[in-house]
PDB file of C-alpha atoms in Angstrom:
ATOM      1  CA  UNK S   1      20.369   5.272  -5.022  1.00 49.00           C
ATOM      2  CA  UNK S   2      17.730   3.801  -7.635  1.00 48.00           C
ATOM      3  CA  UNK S   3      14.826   2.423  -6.138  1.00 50.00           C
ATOM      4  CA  UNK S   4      14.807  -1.102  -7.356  1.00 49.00           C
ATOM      5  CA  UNK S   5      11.154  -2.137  -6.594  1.00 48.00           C
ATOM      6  CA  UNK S   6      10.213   0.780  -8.610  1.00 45.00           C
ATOM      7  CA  UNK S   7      12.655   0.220 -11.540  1.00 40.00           C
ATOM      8  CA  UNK S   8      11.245  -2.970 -11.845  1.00 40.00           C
ATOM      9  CA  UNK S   9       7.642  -1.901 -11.952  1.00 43.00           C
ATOM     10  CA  UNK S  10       8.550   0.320 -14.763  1.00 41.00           C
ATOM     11  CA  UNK S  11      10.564  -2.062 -16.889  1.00 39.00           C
ATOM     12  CA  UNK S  12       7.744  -4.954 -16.375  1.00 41.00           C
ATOM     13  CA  UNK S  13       5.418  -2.233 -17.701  1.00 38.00           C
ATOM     14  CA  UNK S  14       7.286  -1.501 -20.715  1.00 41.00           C
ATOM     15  CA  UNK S  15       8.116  -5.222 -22.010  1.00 36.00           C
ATOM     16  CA  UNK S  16       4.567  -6.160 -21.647  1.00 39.00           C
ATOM     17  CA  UNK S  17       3.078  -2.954 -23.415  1.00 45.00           C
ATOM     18  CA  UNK S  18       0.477  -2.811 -20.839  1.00 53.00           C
ATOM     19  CA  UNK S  19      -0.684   1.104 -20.541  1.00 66.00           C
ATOM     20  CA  UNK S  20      -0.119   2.774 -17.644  1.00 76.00           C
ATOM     21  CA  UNK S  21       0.705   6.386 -15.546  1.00 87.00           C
ATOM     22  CA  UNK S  22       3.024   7.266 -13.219  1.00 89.00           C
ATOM     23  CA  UNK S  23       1.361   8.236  -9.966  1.00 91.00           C
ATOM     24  CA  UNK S  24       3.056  10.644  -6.759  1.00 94.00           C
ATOM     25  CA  UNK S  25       1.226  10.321  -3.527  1.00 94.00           C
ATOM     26  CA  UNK S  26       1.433  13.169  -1.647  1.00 96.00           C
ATOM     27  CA  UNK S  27       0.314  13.607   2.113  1.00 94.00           C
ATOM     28  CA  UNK S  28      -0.782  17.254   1.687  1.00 94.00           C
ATOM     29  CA  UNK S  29      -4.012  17.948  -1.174  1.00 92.00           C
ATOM     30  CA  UNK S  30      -1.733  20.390  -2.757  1.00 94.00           C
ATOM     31  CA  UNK S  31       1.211  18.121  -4.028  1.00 95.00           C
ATOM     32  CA  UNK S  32       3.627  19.515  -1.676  1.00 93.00           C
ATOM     33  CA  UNK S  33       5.527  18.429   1.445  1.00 91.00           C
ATOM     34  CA  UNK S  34       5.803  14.715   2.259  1.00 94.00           C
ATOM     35  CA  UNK S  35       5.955  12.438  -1.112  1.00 95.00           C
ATOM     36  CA  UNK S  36       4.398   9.375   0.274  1.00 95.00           C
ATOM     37  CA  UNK S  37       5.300   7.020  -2.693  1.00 94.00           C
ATOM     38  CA  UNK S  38       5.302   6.511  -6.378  1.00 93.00           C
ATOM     39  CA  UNK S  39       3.546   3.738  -8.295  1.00 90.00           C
ATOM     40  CA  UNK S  40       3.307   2.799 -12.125  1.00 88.00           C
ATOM     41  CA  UNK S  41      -0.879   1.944 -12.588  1.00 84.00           C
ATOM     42  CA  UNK S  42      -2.716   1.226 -14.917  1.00 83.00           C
ATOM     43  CA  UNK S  43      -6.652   0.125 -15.871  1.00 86.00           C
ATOM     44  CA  UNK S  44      -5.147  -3.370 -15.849  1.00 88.00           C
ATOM     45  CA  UNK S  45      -4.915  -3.186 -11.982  1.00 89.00           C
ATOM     46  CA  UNK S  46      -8.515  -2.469 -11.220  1.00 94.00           C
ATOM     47  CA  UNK S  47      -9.572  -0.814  -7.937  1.00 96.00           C
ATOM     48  CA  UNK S  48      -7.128   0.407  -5.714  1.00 92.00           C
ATOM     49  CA  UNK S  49      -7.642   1.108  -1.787  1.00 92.00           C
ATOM     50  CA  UNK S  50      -5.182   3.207  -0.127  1.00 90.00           C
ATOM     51  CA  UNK S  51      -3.347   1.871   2.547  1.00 86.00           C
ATOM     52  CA  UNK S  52       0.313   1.194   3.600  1.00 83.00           C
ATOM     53  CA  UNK S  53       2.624   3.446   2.348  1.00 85.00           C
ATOM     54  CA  UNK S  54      -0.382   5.581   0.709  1.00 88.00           C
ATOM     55  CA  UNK S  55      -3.021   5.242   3.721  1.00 86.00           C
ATOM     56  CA  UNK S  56      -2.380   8.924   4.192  1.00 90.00           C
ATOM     57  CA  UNK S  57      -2.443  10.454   0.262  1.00 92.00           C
ATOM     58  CA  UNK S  58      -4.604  13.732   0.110  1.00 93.00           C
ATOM     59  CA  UNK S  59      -3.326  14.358  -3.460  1.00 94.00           C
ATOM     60  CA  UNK S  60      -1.803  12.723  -6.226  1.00 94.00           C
ATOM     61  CA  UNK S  61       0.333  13.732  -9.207  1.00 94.00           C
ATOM     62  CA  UNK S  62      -0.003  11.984 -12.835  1.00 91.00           C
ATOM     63  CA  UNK S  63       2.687  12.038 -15.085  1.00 90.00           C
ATOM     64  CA  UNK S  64       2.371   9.940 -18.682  1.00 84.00           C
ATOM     65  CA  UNK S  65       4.042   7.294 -19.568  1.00 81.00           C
ATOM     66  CA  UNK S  66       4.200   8.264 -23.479  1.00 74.00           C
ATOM     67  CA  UNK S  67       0.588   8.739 -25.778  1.00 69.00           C
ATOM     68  CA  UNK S  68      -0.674   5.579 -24.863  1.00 63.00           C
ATOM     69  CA  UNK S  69      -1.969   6.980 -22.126  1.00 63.00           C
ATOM     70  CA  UNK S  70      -4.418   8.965 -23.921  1.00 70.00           C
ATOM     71  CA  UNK S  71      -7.699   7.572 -23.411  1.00 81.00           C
ATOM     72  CA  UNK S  72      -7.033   7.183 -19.319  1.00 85.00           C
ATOM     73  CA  UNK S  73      -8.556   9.102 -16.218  1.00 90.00           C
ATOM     74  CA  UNK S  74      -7.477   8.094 -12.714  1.00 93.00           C
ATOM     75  CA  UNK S  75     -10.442   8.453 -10.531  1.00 96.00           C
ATOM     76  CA  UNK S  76     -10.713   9.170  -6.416  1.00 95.00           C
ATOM     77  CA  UNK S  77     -13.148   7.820  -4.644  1.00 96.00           C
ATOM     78  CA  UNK S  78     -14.996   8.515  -1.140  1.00 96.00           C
ATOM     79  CA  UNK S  79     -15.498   4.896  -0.841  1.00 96.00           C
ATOM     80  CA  UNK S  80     -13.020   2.313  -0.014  1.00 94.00           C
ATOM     81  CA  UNK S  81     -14.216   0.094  -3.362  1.00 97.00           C
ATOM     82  CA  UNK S  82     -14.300   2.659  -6.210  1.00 97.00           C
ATOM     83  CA  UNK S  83     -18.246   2.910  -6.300  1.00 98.00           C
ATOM     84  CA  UNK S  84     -18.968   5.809  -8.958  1.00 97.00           C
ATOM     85  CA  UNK S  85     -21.526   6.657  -6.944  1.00 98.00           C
ATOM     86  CA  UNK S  86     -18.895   8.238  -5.009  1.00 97.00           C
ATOM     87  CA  UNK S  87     -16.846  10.128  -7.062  1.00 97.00           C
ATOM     88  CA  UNK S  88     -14.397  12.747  -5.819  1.00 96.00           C
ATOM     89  CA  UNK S  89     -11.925  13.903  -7.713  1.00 95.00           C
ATOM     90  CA  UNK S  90     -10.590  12.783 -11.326  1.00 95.00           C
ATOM     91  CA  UNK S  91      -7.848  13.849 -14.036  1.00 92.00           C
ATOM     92  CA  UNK S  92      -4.722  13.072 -16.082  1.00 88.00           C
ATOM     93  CA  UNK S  93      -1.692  14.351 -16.742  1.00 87.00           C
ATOM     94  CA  UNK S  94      -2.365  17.261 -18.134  1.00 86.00           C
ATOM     95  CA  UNK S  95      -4.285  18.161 -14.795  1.00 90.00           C
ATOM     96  CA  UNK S  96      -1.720  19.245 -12.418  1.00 90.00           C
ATOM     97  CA  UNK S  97      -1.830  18.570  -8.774  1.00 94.00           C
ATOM     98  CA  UNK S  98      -5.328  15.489  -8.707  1.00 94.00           C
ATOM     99  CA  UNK S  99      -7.059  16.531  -4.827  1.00 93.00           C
ATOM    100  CA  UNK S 100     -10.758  15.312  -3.961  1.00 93.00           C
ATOM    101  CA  UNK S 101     -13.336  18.242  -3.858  1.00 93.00           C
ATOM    102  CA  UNK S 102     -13.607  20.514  -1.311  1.00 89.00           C
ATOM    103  CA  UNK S 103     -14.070  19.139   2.013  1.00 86.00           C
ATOM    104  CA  UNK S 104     -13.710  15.471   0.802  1.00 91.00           C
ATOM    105  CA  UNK S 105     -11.033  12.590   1.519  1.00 92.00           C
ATOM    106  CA  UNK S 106     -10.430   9.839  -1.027  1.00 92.00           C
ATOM    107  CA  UNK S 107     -10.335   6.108   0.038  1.00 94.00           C
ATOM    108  CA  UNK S 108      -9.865   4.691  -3.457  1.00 94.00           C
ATOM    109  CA  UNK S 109      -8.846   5.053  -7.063  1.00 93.00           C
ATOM    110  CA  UNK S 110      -9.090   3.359 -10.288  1.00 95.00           C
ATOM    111  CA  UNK S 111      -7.824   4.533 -13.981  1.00 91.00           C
ATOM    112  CA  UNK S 112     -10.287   4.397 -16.225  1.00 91.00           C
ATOM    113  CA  UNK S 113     -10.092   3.784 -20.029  1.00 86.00           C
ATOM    114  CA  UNK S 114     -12.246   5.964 -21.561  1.00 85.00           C
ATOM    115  CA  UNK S 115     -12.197   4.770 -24.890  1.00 80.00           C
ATOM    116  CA  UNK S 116     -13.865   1.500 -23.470  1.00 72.00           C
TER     117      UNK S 116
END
């Protein structure tokens, strides 16, 4: 079954050229077990808190989208507004499973261009 609301995230993506990653949300901080959601996000979307679906995400997984996404970092954050002050966690897709530091819990993210 193709998940519509997803297939139309993608295809909105594509058409307008905006960059963007693919994002798993996993429960565990390992990238295992219980896939909580998927998501195509970009800088363009700003801060994200979790919540819904996602309240529960110890651990993400990036996959590209093509080279666009070259310049992009998705950042976790302790905080629930994506203060860099309270950075936990970052990477990309060539970074495997994305988990906050040791000990730590992530309330928000945010991809960051970092060409800007």
């Amino acid at each position: 079954m193709v998940n519509t609301k997803h297939l139309l995230s993608v295809l909105a993506f594509a058409i307008s050229g905006i960059n963007a990653y693919k994002l798993h949300y996993y429960q565990s901080q390992r990238c295992t077990g219980l896939k909580l959601d998927q998501d195509v996000f970009g800088p363009e979307r700003g801060c994200q808190s979790l919540g819904g679906a996602k309240a529960n995400t110890g651990s993400l997984i990036v996959e590209s989208t093509g080279p666009i996404d070259d310049p992009f970092m998705v950042v976790l954050f302790e905080s629930n507004d994506c203060n860099p002050d309270t950075i936990v966690g970052h990477g990309d897709e060539n970074s495997g499973c994305i988990k906050p530091d040791e000990g730590k819990a992530f309330s928000s993210y945010q991809v960051w261009d970092l060409w800007e």
